[in-house]
Amino acid sequence: MTSSRPRVFSAMQPTADSLHLGNYLGALRQWVALQDTHDAIYSVVDLHALTVAPEPEALRRRSRVTAAQYLAAGVDPERSLLFLQSHVPEHAELAWLLSCLTGFGEASRMTQFKDKSARVGAEATNVGLFTYPVLMAADILLYNTDLVPVGEDQKQHLELSRNLAQRLNSRYATEDSPLVTVPEPYIVKETAKIYDLADPGSKMSKSGHPSGLIELLDDPKTVATRIKSAVTDADTVIAFDPVNKPGVSNLLSIHSALSGVPVEQLVADFDGKMYGHLKVAVVEVVENALGPVRERVTELLARPEELDEILADGAGKARAIARTTLARVYDAVGLVPAR
Ligand code: TRP
């Protein structure tokens, strides 16, 4: 890794057996592209996943499957670091220190926590869920991250990371040598927003309709069935109009994002054709994109030692960076160095 390039850090939680098309287009594909221009560090944040009390076997399986999907999509361990968060204990250590710098009120204002506790009831939440954004800040600040690719839903959390970085620097660092880098959000503009196939009014998400989801590891038949039963409208005109024709527009977006053909071109190509034609084309484009990813994941999971080796190597390199940052921060706040 060359240190002259800006550094990017991002992560996903291992909370599902497969990533879905929204994760792929909205995140993973950008991560892969960023490797050409940035020092990239990507993590599977398994400690974050503990906030939802997963079944142990499921957590173990999903952690490996998530890492395998990063690799299959093109995260390249020769150029980038890929590791499981729990393999680098400095994440939990810096999180404690940062939690002592986070106001209780400040953490209470995080809308993701507020929404979740409103949904399940405050009694059903846990302290980990409350301090989740602080652990996320630790993930980012340990690596002197310049840019963090995140979705809209994580912007407030990233704002907290920035505030904590600034607070650390202003309390404990000298002006000419800051302790940590203040990270910038990286919101990819041209990212197509992908909606639920069964309910094109809401974002594609694993908590949405099962039949509205396209998962990376779904078998091709399931994917085809879901696309063919995607909600459209009573009209018959293929046009891009997200307000009045959300279902058809979503199919056009998916096609365009994966085929690279501009939406206007698609609309022209499908002029006078039926929704069924568009759906058949979308099935093909999706399979062309996801088929190779699915195959590569299967290969990787068939050789778990190799996958674990890649993760161990990534963790070793990540740890070398994290250890240096943590030592510098520990020293600056007045902790006596261990000998
Ligand atoms: N909170 C993020 C999400 O749910 C996952 C995450 C954890 C993350 N740590 C991170 C994302 C650090 C970017 C950087 O999507």
mmCIF file of C-alpha atoms and ligand atoms in Angstrom:
data_model
loop_
_atom_site.group_PDB
_atom_site.id
_atom_site.type_symbol
_atom_site.label_atom_id
_atom_site.label_comp_id
_atom_site.label_asym_id
_atom_site.label_seq_id
_atom_site.Cartn_x
_atom_site.Cartn_y
_atom_site.Cartn_z
ATOM 1 C CA MET A 1 0.000 0.000 0.000
ATOM 2 C CA THR A 2 1.391 3.367 -0.971
ATOM 3 C CA SER A 3 0.850 5.998 1.661
ATOM 4 C CA SER A 4 0.683 8.938 -0.745
ATOM 5 C CA ARG A 5 -2.819 7.999 -1.816
ATOM 6 C CA PRO A 6 -5.808 9.037 0.277
ATOM 7 C CA ARG A 7 -7.119 6.305 2.499
ATOM 8 C CA VAL A 8 -10.612 4.922 2.340
ATOM 9 C CA PHE A 9 -12.249 2.756 5.002
ATOM 10 C CA SER A 10 -15.623 1.093 4.890
ATOM 11 C CA ALA A 11 -17.437 -1.838 6.386
ATOM 12 C CA MET A 12 -20.613 -3.883 6.448
ATOM 13 C CA GLN A 13 -22.147 -5.968 9.177
ATOM 14 C CA PRO A 14 -22.343 -9.741 8.748
ATOM 15 C CA THR A 15 -26.050 -9.858 9.459
ATOM 16 C CA ALA A 16 -27.293 -11.764 6.410
ATOM 17 C CA ASP A 17 -26.468 -14.939 4.522
ATOM 18 C CA SER A 18 -26.180 -12.918 1.356
ATOM 19 C CA LEU A 19 -25.707 -9.305 0.403
ATOM 20 C CA HIS A 20 -28.413 -7.943 -1.869
ATOM 21 C CA LEU A 21 -28.287 -5.972 -5.076
ATOM 22 C CA GLY A 22 -28.622 -2.678 -3.191
ATOM 23 C CA ASN A 23 -25.488 -3.456 -1.123
ATOM 24 C CA TYR A 24 -23.677 -4.484 -4.270
ATOM 25 C CA LEU A 25 -24.515 -1.432 -6.361
ATOM 26 C CA GLY A 26 -24.613 1.077 -3.530
ATOM 27 C CA ALA A 27 -21.428 0.005 -1.779
ATOM 28 C CA LEU A 28 -19.386 -2.964 -2.872
ATOM 29 C CA ARG A 29 -18.989 -1.905 -6.489
ATOM 30 C CA GLN A 30 -17.690 1.505 -5.390
ATOM 31 C CA TRP A 31 -15.300 -0.123 -2.937
ATOM 32 C CA VAL A 32 -13.835 -2.179 -5.744
ATOM 33 C CA ALA A 33 -13.419 0.885 -7.976
ATOM 34 C CA LEU A 34 -11.835 2.943 -5.191
ATOM 35 C CA GLN A 35 -8.939 0.494 -4.997
ATOM 36 C CA ASP A 36 -7.537 2.052 -8.175
ATOM 37 C CA THR A 37 -7.126 5.464 -6.627
ATOM 38 C CA HIS A 38 -7.063 4.929 -2.866
ATOM 39 C CA ASP A 39 -5.422 2.975 -0.114
ATOM 40 C CA ALA A 40 -8.391 0.823 0.740
ATOM 41 C CA ILE A 41 -9.261 -0.910 4.002
ATOM 42 C CA TYR A 42 -12.470 -2.932 4.199
ATOM 43 C CA SER A 43 -13.788 -4.703 7.246
ATOM 44 C CA VAL A 44 -16.552 -7.108 8.155
ATOM 45 C CA VAL A 45 -17.752 -5.562 11.398
ATOM 46 C CA ASP A 46 -18.669 -8.628 13.401
ATOM 47 C CA LEU A 47 -18.590 -6.818 16.764
ATOM 48 C CA HIS A 48 -21.285 -4.475 15.486
ATOM 49 C CA ALA A 49 -23.384 -7.493 14.546
ATOM 50 C CA LEU A 50 -23.418 -8.622 18.193
ATOM 51 C CA THR A 51 -25.834 -5.777 18.932
ATOM 52 C CA VAL A 52 -28.641 -7.862 17.450
ATOM 53 C CA ALA A 53 -27.749 -11.046 19.394
ATOM 54 C CA PRO A 54 -27.190 -13.353 16.436
ATOM 55 C CA GLU A 55 -27.126 -17.098 16.815
ATOM 56 C CA PRO A 56 -23.383 -18.006 17.196
ATOM 57 C CA GLU A 57 -23.237 -20.405 14.246
ATOM 58 C CA ALA A 58 -25.050 -17.905 12.048
ATOM 59 C CA LEU A 59 -22.652 -15.113 13.004
ATOM 60 C CA ARG A 60 -19.619 -17.292 12.225
ATOM 61 C CA ARG A 61 -21.068 -18.357 8.870
ATOM 62 C CA ARG A 62 -22.170 -14.879 7.876
ATOM 63 C CA SER A 63 -18.823 -13.326 8.772
ATOM 64 C CA ARG A 64 -17.036 -15.642 6.349
ATOM 65 C CA VAL A 65 -19.746 -15.378 3.691
ATOM 66 C CA THR A 66 -19.655 -11.585 3.840
ATOM 67 C CA ALA A 67 -15.864 -11.537 3.461
ATOM 68 C CA ALA A 68 -16.138 -14.007 0.571
ATOM 69 C CA GLN A 69 -18.611 -11.710 -1.172
ATOM 70 C CA TYR A 70 -16.227 -8.741 -0.865
ATOM 71 C CA LEU A 71 -13.519 -10.837 -2.510
ATOM 72 C CA ALA A 72 -15.804 -12.281 -5.157
ATOM 73 C CA ALA A 73 -16.981 -8.814 -6.129
ATOM 74 C CA GLY A 74 -13.390 -7.718 -6.641
ATOM 75 C CA VAL A 75 -11.894 -6.531 -3.358
ATOM 76 C CA ASP A 76 -8.299 -7.517 -4.000
ATOM 77 C CA PRO A 77 -6.232 -8.602 -0.989
ATOM 78 C CA GLU A 78 -3.046 -7.897 -2.960
ATOM 79 C CA ARG A 79 -3.933 -4.220 -3.037
ATOM 80 C CA SER A 80 -6.307 -3.669 -0.128
ATOM 81 C CA LEU A 81 -6.766 -4.818 3.447
ATOM 82 C CA LEU A 82 -9.681 -7.045 4.289
ATOM 83 C CA PHE A 83 -10.255 -8.234 7.840
ATOM 84 C CA LEU A 84 -12.782 -9.122 10.506
ATOM 85 C CA GLN A 85 -13.209 -6.361 13.078
ATOM 86 C CA SER A 86 -12.897 -8.729 16.060
ATOM 87 C CA HIS A 87 -9.426 -9.776 14.864
ATOM 88 C CA VAL A 88 -8.132 -6.291 15.611
ATOM 89 C CA PRO A 89 -8.805 -5.725 19.320
ATOM 90 C CA GLU A 90 -7.814 -2.057 19.052
ATOM 91 C CA HIS A 91 -11.316 -1.320 17.683
ATOM 92 C CA ALA A 92 -12.947 -2.174 21.002
ATOM 93 C CA GLU A 93 -10.186 -0.407 22.929
ATOM 94 C CA LEU A 94 -10.439 2.875 21.055
ATOM 95 C CA ALA A 95 -14.234 2.651 21.257
ATOM 96 C CA TRP A 96 -14.026 2.746 25.056
ATOM 97 C CA LEU A 97 -11.847 5.820 24.997
ATOM 98 C CA LEU A 98 -14.146 7.539 22.500
ATOM 99 C CA SER A 99 -17.229 6.656 24.523
ATOM 100 C CA CYS A 100 -15.707 8.716 27.341
ATOM 101 C CA LEU A 101 -15.573 11.663 24.936
ATOM 102 C CA THR A 102 -19.139 11.229 23.677
ATOM 103 C CA GLY A 103 -21.904 13.150 25.392
ATOM 104 C CA PHE A 104 -24.852 11.093 26.561
ATOM 105 C CA GLY A 105 -27.165 13.579 24.853
ATOM 106 C CA GLU A 106 -25.066 13.495 21.714
ATOM 107 C CA ALA A 107 -25.422 9.712 21.471
ATOM 108 C CA SER A 108 -29.122 9.965 22.303
ATOM 109 C CA ARG A 109 -29.696 12.093 19.222
ATOM 110 C CA MET A 110 -28.656 9.358 16.792
ATOM 111 C CA THR A 111 -31.773 8.792 14.737
ATOM 112 C CA GLN A 112 -30.983 5.183 13.878
ATOM 113 C CA PHE A 113 -31.004 4.288 17.575
ATOM 114 C CA LYS A 114 -34.096 6.391 18.232
ATOM 115 C CA ASP A 115 -35.974 4.748 15.373
ATOM 116 C CA LYS A 116 -34.945 1.290 16.414
ATOM 117 C CA SER A 117 -35.801 1.728 20.067
ATOM 118 C CA ALA A 118 -39.130 3.272 19.106
ATOM 119 C CA ARG A 119 -39.795 0.226 16.961
ATOM 120 C CA VAL A 120 -38.817 -2.528 19.374
ATOM 121 C CA GLY A 121 -39.330 -0.618 22.644
ATOM 122 C CA ALA A 122 -36.510 0.884 24.705
ATOM 123 C CA GLU A 123 -36.471 -2.169 26.984
ATOM 124 C CA ALA A 124 -35.601 -4.461 24.083
ATOM 125 C CA THR A 125 -32.567 -2.451 23.012
ATOM 126 C CA ASN A 126 -29.128 -2.767 24.568
ATOM 127 C CA VAL A 127 -26.217 -0.540 25.486
ATOM 128 C CA GLY A 128 -24.227 -1.882 22.523
ATOM 129 C CA LEU A 129 -26.854 -0.622 20.133
ATOM 130 C CA PHE A 130 -26.692 2.745 21.860
ATOM 131 C CA THR A 131 -22.908 3.035 21.600
ATOM 132 C CA TYR A 132 -22.760 1.449 18.145
ATOM 133 C CA PRO A 133 -21.841 4.753 16.414
ATOM 134 C CA VAL A 134 -18.904 5.167 18.824
ATOM 135 C CA LEU A 135 -17.495 1.792 17.781
ATOM 136 C CA MET A 136 -17.999 2.885 14.189
ATOM 137 C CA ALA A 137 -15.970 6.027 14.915
ATOM 138 C CA ALA A 138 -13.195 3.848 16.334
ATOM 139 C CA ASP A 139 -13.202 1.734 13.148
ATOM 140 C CA ILE A 140 -12.641 4.837 11.078
ATOM 141 C CA LEU A 141 -10.250 6.839 13.258
ATOM 142 C CA LEU A 142 -7.826 3.971 13.899
ATOM 143 C CA TYR A 143 -6.716 4.061 10.261
ATOM 144 C CA ASN A 144 -6.354 7.812 9.704
ATOM 145 C CA THR A 145 -9.108 7.500 7.178
ATOM 146 C CA ASP A 146 -9.624 10.312 4.681
ATOM 147 C CA LEU A 147 -12.803 9.063 3.048
ATOM 148 C CA VAL A 148 -15.639 6.855 4.182
ATOM 149 C CA PRO A 149 -18.049 5.571 1.532
ATOM 150 C CA VAL A 150 -21.415 5.360 3.256
ATOM 151 C CA GLY A 151 -25.072 5.436 2.429
ATOM 152 C CA GLU A 152 -27.414 8.255 3.415
ATOM 153 C CA ASP A 153 -28.495 6.339 6.516
ATOM 154 C CA GLN A 154 -24.964 6.491 7.945
ATOM 155 C CA LYS A 155 -24.327 10.202 7.434
ATOM 156 C CA GLN A 156 -25.247 11.143 10.975
ATOM 157 C CA HIS A 157 -22.971 8.443 12.358
ATOM 158 C CA LEU A 158 -20.158 9.737 10.219
ATOM 159 C CA GLU A 159 -20.817 13.235 11.494
ATOM 160 C CA LEU A 160 -20.287 11.868 15.011
ATOM 161 C CA SER A 161 -16.990 10.304 13.887
ATOM 162 C CA ARG A 162 -15.894 13.689 12.592
ATOM 163 C CA ASN A 163 -16.880 15.419 15.807
ATOM 164 C CA LEU A 164 -15.013 12.875 17.900
ATOM 165 C CA ALA A 165 -11.904 13.225 15.733
ATOM 166 C CA GLN A 166 -12.010 17.002 16.092
ATOM 167 C CA ARG A 167 -12.577 16.694 19.837
ATOM 168 C CA LEU A 168 -9.620 14.343 20.260
ATOM 169 C CA ASN A 169 -7.422 16.685 18.279
ATOM 170 C CA SER A 170 -8.512 19.874 19.996
ATOM 171 C CA ARG A 171 -8.243 18.446 23.503
ATOM 172 C CA TYR A 172 -5.127 16.371 23.204
ATOM 173 C CA ALA A 173 -3.090 17.275 20.155
ATOM 174 C CA THR A 174 -0.940 20.176 19.151
ATOM 175 C CA GLU A 175 -2.059 22.133 16.141
ATOM 176 C CA ASP A 176 0.784 21.068 13.878
ATOM 177 C CA SER A 177 0.477 17.365 14.633
ATOM 178 C CA PRO A 178 -3.118 16.224 14.930
ATOM 179 C CA LEU A 179 -3.752 12.887 16.621
ATOM 180 C CA VAL A 180 -6.220 11.545 14.098
ATOM 181 C CA THR A 181 -7.482 12.447 10.634
ATOM 182 C CA VAL A 182 -10.952 13.980 10.405
ATOM 183 C CA PRO A 183 -12.771 11.737 7.910
ATOM 184 C CA GLU A 184 -14.952 12.955 5.043
ATOM 185 C CA PRO A 185 -18.075 11.149 3.893
ATOM 186 C CA TYR A 186 -17.927 9.824 0.361
ATOM 187 C CA ILE A 187 -21.380 9.658 -1.119
ATOM 188 C CA VAL A 188 -21.302 8.320 -4.640
ATOM 189 C CA LYS A 189 -23.678 10.433 -6.672
ATOM 190 C CA GLU A 190 -24.362 8.380 -9.738
ATOM 191 C CA THR A 191 -25.257 5.353 -7.656
ATOM 192 C CA ALA A 192 -28.592 4.099 -8.831
ATOM 193 C CA LYS A 193 -31.042 3.810 -5.991
ATOM 194 C CA ILE A 194 -32.496 0.343 -6.022
ATOM 195 C CA TYR A 195 -35.989 -0.285 -4.698
ATOM 196 C CA ASP A 196 -37.896 -3.303 -3.469
ATOM 197 C CA LEU A 197 -39.265 -5.212 -6.477
ATOM 198 C CA ALA A 198 -42.510 -5.984 -4.665
ATOM 199 C CA ASP A 199 -42.875 -2.507 -3.176
ATOM 200 C CA PRO A 200 -40.995 -0.016 -5.360
ATOM 201 C CA GLY A 201 -41.850 2.759 -2.884
ATOM 202 C CA SER A 202 -39.243 1.494 -0.421
ATOM 203 C CA LYS A 203 -35.533 0.863 -0.677
ATOM 204 C CA MET A 204 -34.406 -2.701 -1.367
ATOM 205 C CA SER A 205 -33.478 -4.050 2.054
ATOM 206 C CA LYS A 206 -33.214 -7.353 3.791
ATOM 207 C CA SER A 207 -35.960 -6.294 6.166
ATOM 208 C CA GLY A 208 -38.314 -5.600 3.240
ATOM 209 C CA HIS A 209 -40.386 -8.084 1.244
ATOM 210 C CA PRO A 210 -38.495 -11.351 0.649
ATOM 211 C CA SER A 211 -39.960 -11.433 -2.867
ATOM 212 C CA GLY A 212 -38.745 -7.888 -3.503
ATOM 213 C CA LEU A 213 -35.098 -8.715 -2.901
ATOM 214 C CA ILE A 214 -32.341 -9.754 -5.315
ATOM 215 C CA GLU A 215 -29.614 -11.452 -3.338
ATOM 216 C CA LEU A 216 -26.088 -11.992 -4.632
ATOM 217 C CA LEU A 217 -26.165 -15.648 -3.678
ATOM 218 C CA ASP A 218 -29.713 -16.471 -4.767
ATOM 219 C CA ASP A 219 -29.927 -19.194 -7.366
ATOM 220 C CA PRO A 220 -30.675 -17.868 -10.883
ATOM 221 C CA LYS A 221 -34.194 -19.322 -10.873
ATOM 222 C CA THR A 222 -35.211 -17.420 -7.751
ATOM 223 C CA VAL A 223 -33.774 -14.215 -9.163
ATOM 224 C CA ALA A 224 -35.660 -14.716 -12.436
ATOM 225 C CA THR A 225 -38.948 -15.408 -10.644
ATOM 226 C CA ARG A 226 -38.620 -12.313 -8.504
ATOM 227 C CA ILE A 227 -37.795 -10.045 -11.402
ATOM 228 C CA LYS A 228 -40.629 -11.469 -13.478
ATOM 229 C CA SER A 229 -43.111 -10.893 -10.674
ATOM 230 C CA ALA A 230 -41.837 -7.370 -9.960
ATOM 231 C CA VAL A 231 -44.653 -4.881 -9.434
ATOM 232 C CA THR A 232 -45.132 -2.604 -12.425
ATOM 233 C CA ASP A 233 -48.376 -0.756 -13.184
ATOM 234 C CA ALA A 234 -51.587 -1.075 -15.198
ATOM 235 C CA ASP A 235 -50.151 1.083 -17.945
ATOM 236 C CA THR A 236 -48.078 -0.510 -20.734
ATOM 237 C CA VAL A 237 -45.586 2.218 -21.523
ATOM 238 C CA ILE A 238 -41.930 1.730 -20.685
ATOM 239 C CA ALA A 239 -40.804 5.129 -19.407
ATOM 240 C CA PHE A 240 -38.521 6.420 -16.674
ATOM 241 C CA ASP A 241 -40.798 8.198 -14.225
ATOM 242 C CA PRO A 242 -39.957 7.280 -10.610
ATOM 243 C CA VAL A 243 -43.003 9.099 -9.211
ATOM 244 C CA ASN A 244 -45.742 7.706 -11.425
ATOM 245 C CA LYS A 245 -44.045 4.528 -12.587
ATOM 246 C CA PRO A 246 -41.779 3.480 -9.715
ATOM 247 C CA GLY A 247 -41.758 -0.231 -10.578
ATOM 248 C CA VAL A 248 -40.836 0.171 -14.245
ATOM 249 C CA SER A 249 -38.307 2.885 -13.378
ATOM 250 C CA ASN A 250 -36.680 0.591 -10.835
ATOM 251 C CA LEU A 251 -36.262 -2.126 -13.465
ATOM 252 C CA LEU A 252 -34.718 0.414 -15.836
ATOM 253 C CA SER A 253 -32.344 1.592 -13.085
ATOM 254 C CA ILE A 254 -31.253 -1.947 -12.295
ATOM 255 C CA HIS A 255 -30.636 -2.695 -15.960
ATOM 256 C CA SER A 256 -28.736 0.515 -16.501
ATOM 257 C CA ALA A 257 -26.597 0.166 -13.377
ATOM 258 C CA LEU A 258 -25.491 -3.326 -14.359
ATOM 259 C CA SER A 259 -25.312 -3.041 -18.146
ATOM 260 C CA GLY A 260 -23.894 0.457 -18.278
ATOM 261 C CA VAL A 261 -26.495 1.433 -20.880
ATOM 262 C CA PRO A 262 -27.920 4.876 -20.039
ATOM 263 C CA VAL A 263 -31.570 4.895 -18.968
ATOM 264 C CA GLU A 264 -32.591 7.144 -21.895
ATOM 265 C CA GLN A 265 -31.058 4.671 -24.312
ATOM 266 C CA LEU A 266 -32.985 1.815 -22.682
ATOM 267 C CA VAL A 267 -36.215 3.759 -22.883
ATOM 268 C CA ALA A 268 -35.599 4.292 -26.601
ATOM 269 C CA ASP A 269 -34.657 0.633 -27.146
ATOM 270 C CA PHE A 270 -37.784 -0.627 -25.393
ATOM 271 C CA ASP A 271 -40.120 1.814 -27.080
ATOM 272 C CA GLY A 272 -43.303 -0.033 -28.078
ATOM 273 C CA LYS A 273 -42.269 -3.216 -26.265
ATOM 274 C CA MET A 274 -44.039 -4.811 -23.328
ATOM 275 C CA TYR A 275 -43.073 -4.977 -19.666
ATOM 276 C CA GLY A 276 -42.362 -8.672 -20.152
ATOM 277 C CA HIS A 277 -39.596 -7.856 -22.628
ATOM 278 C CA LEU A 278 -37.965 -5.492 -20.191
ATOM 279 C CA LYS A 279 -38.161 -8.075 -17.429
ATOM 280 C CA VAL A 280 -36.521 -10.750 -19.565
ATOM 281 C CA ALA A 281 -33.709 -8.340 -20.376
ATOM 282 C CA VAL A 282 -33.264 -7.441 -16.705
ATOM 283 C CA VAL A 283 -33.083 -11.124 -15.747
ATOM 284 C CA GLU A 284 -30.282 -11.586 -18.252
ATOM 285 C CA VAL A 285 -28.324 -8.519 -17.200
ATOM 286 C CA VAL A 286 -28.608 -9.439 -13.517
ATOM 287 C CA GLU A 287 -27.455 -13.003 -14.127
ATOM 288 C CA ASN A 288 -24.515 -11.826 -16.214
ATOM 289 C CA ALA A 289 -23.416 -9.587 -13.363
ATOM 290 C CA LEU A 290 -24.156 -11.804 -10.381
ATOM 291 C CA GLY A 291 -23.458 -15.239 -11.829
ATOM 292 C CA PRO A 292 -19.655 -14.910 -11.708
ATOM 293 C CA VAL A 293 -19.798 -13.410 -8.203
ATOM 294 C CA ARG A 294 -21.911 -16.305 -6.969
ATOM 295 C CA GLU A 295 -19.517 -18.844 -8.500
ATOM 296 C CA ARG A 296 -16.485 -17.222 -6.962
ATOM 297 C CA VAL A 297 -18.141 -17.172 -3.525
ATOM 298 C CA THR A 298 -18.852 -20.885 -3.831
ATOM 299 C CA GLU A 299 -15.194 -21.497 -4.697
ATOM 300 C CA LEU A 300 -13.969 -19.430 -1.780
ATOM 301 C CA LEU A 301 -16.284 -21.136 0.702
ATOM 302 C CA ALA A 302 -15.126 -24.522 -0.548
ATOM 303 C CA ARG A 303 -11.625 -23.633 0.656
ATOM 304 C CA PRO A 304 -12.204 -22.040 4.053
ATOM 305 C CA GLU A 305 -8.518 -22.317 5.034
ATOM 306 C CA GLU A 306 -7.600 -20.060 2.153
ATOM 307 C CA LEU A 307 -10.262 -17.538 3.101
ATOM 308 C CA ASP A 308 -9.174 -17.584 6.741
ATOM 309 C CA GLU A 309 -5.590 -17.098 5.591
ATOM 310 C CA ILE A 310 -6.557 -13.965 3.644
ATOM 311 C CA LEU A 311 -8.432 -12.657 6.687
ATOM 312 C CA ALA A 312 -5.491 -13.396 8.997
ATOM 313 C CA ASP A 313 -3.118 -11.590 6.677
ATOM 314 C CA GLY A 314 -5.446 -8.571 6.476
ATOM 315 C CA ALA A 315 -5.877 -8.490 10.242
ATOM 316 C CA GLY A 316 -2.112 -8.591 10.780
ATOM 317 C CA LYS A 317 -1.552 -5.604 8.518
ATOM 318 C CA ALA A 318 -4.547 -3.695 9.859
ATOM 319 C CA ARG A 319 -3.368 -4.306 13.389
ATOM 320 C CA ALA A 320 0.026 -2.819 12.717
ATOM 321 C CA ILE A 321 -1.681 0.461 11.743
ATOM 322 C CA ALA A 322 -4.303 0.323 14.503
ATOM 323 C CA ARG A 323 -1.720 -0.375 17.201
ATOM 324 C CA THR A 324 0.288 2.716 16.284
ATOM 325 C CA THR A 325 -2.764 4.981 16.350
ATOM 326 C CA LEU A 326 -4.018 3.575 19.629
ATOM 327 C CA ALA A 327 -0.606 3.948 21.302
ATOM 328 C CA ARG A 328 -0.414 7.573 20.165
ATOM 329 C CA VAL A 329 -3.916 8.322 21.463
ATOM 330 C CA TYR A 330 -3.410 6.449 24.752
ATOM 331 C CA ASP A 331 -0.251 8.414 25.366
ATOM 332 C CA ALA A 332 -1.869 11.740 24.489
ATOM 333 C CA VAL A 333 -4.746 11.257 26.962
ATOM 334 C CA GLY A 334 -2.319 10.391 29.752
ATOM 335 C CA LEU A 335 -2.322 6.615 30.013
ATOM 336 C CA VAL A 336 1.041 5.295 31.186
ATOM 337 C CA PRO A 337 2.643 3.185 28.445
ATOM 338 C CA ALA A 338 2.928 -0.514 29.264
ATOM 339 C CA ARG A 339 6.494 -1.793 29.133
HETATM 340 N N1 TRP B 1 -22.778 1.216 10.453
HETATM 341 C C1 TRP B 1 -22.463 0.747 9.141
HETATM 342 C C2 TRP B 1 -23.735 0.172 8.511
HETATM 343 O O1 TRP B 1 -24.561 -0.391 9.197
HETATM 344 C C3 TRP B 1 -21.400 -0.313 9.168
HETATM 345 C C4 TRP B 1 -20.105 0.239 9.668
HETATM 346 C C5 TRP B 1 -19.520 -0.042 10.854
HETATM 347 C C6 TRP B 1 -19.269 1.147 8.974
HETATM 348 N N2 TRP B 1 -18.332 0.614 10.963
HETATM 349 C C7 TRP B 1 -18.153 1.349 9.828
HETATM 350 C C8 TRP B 1 -19.347 1.804 7.731
HETATM 351 C C9 TRP B 1 -17.116 2.220 9.459
HETATM 352 C C10 TRP B 1 -18.305 2.653 7.358
HETATM 353 C C11 TRP B 1 -17.211 2.856 8.233
HETATM 354 O O2 TRP B 1 -23.889 0.247 7.312
#
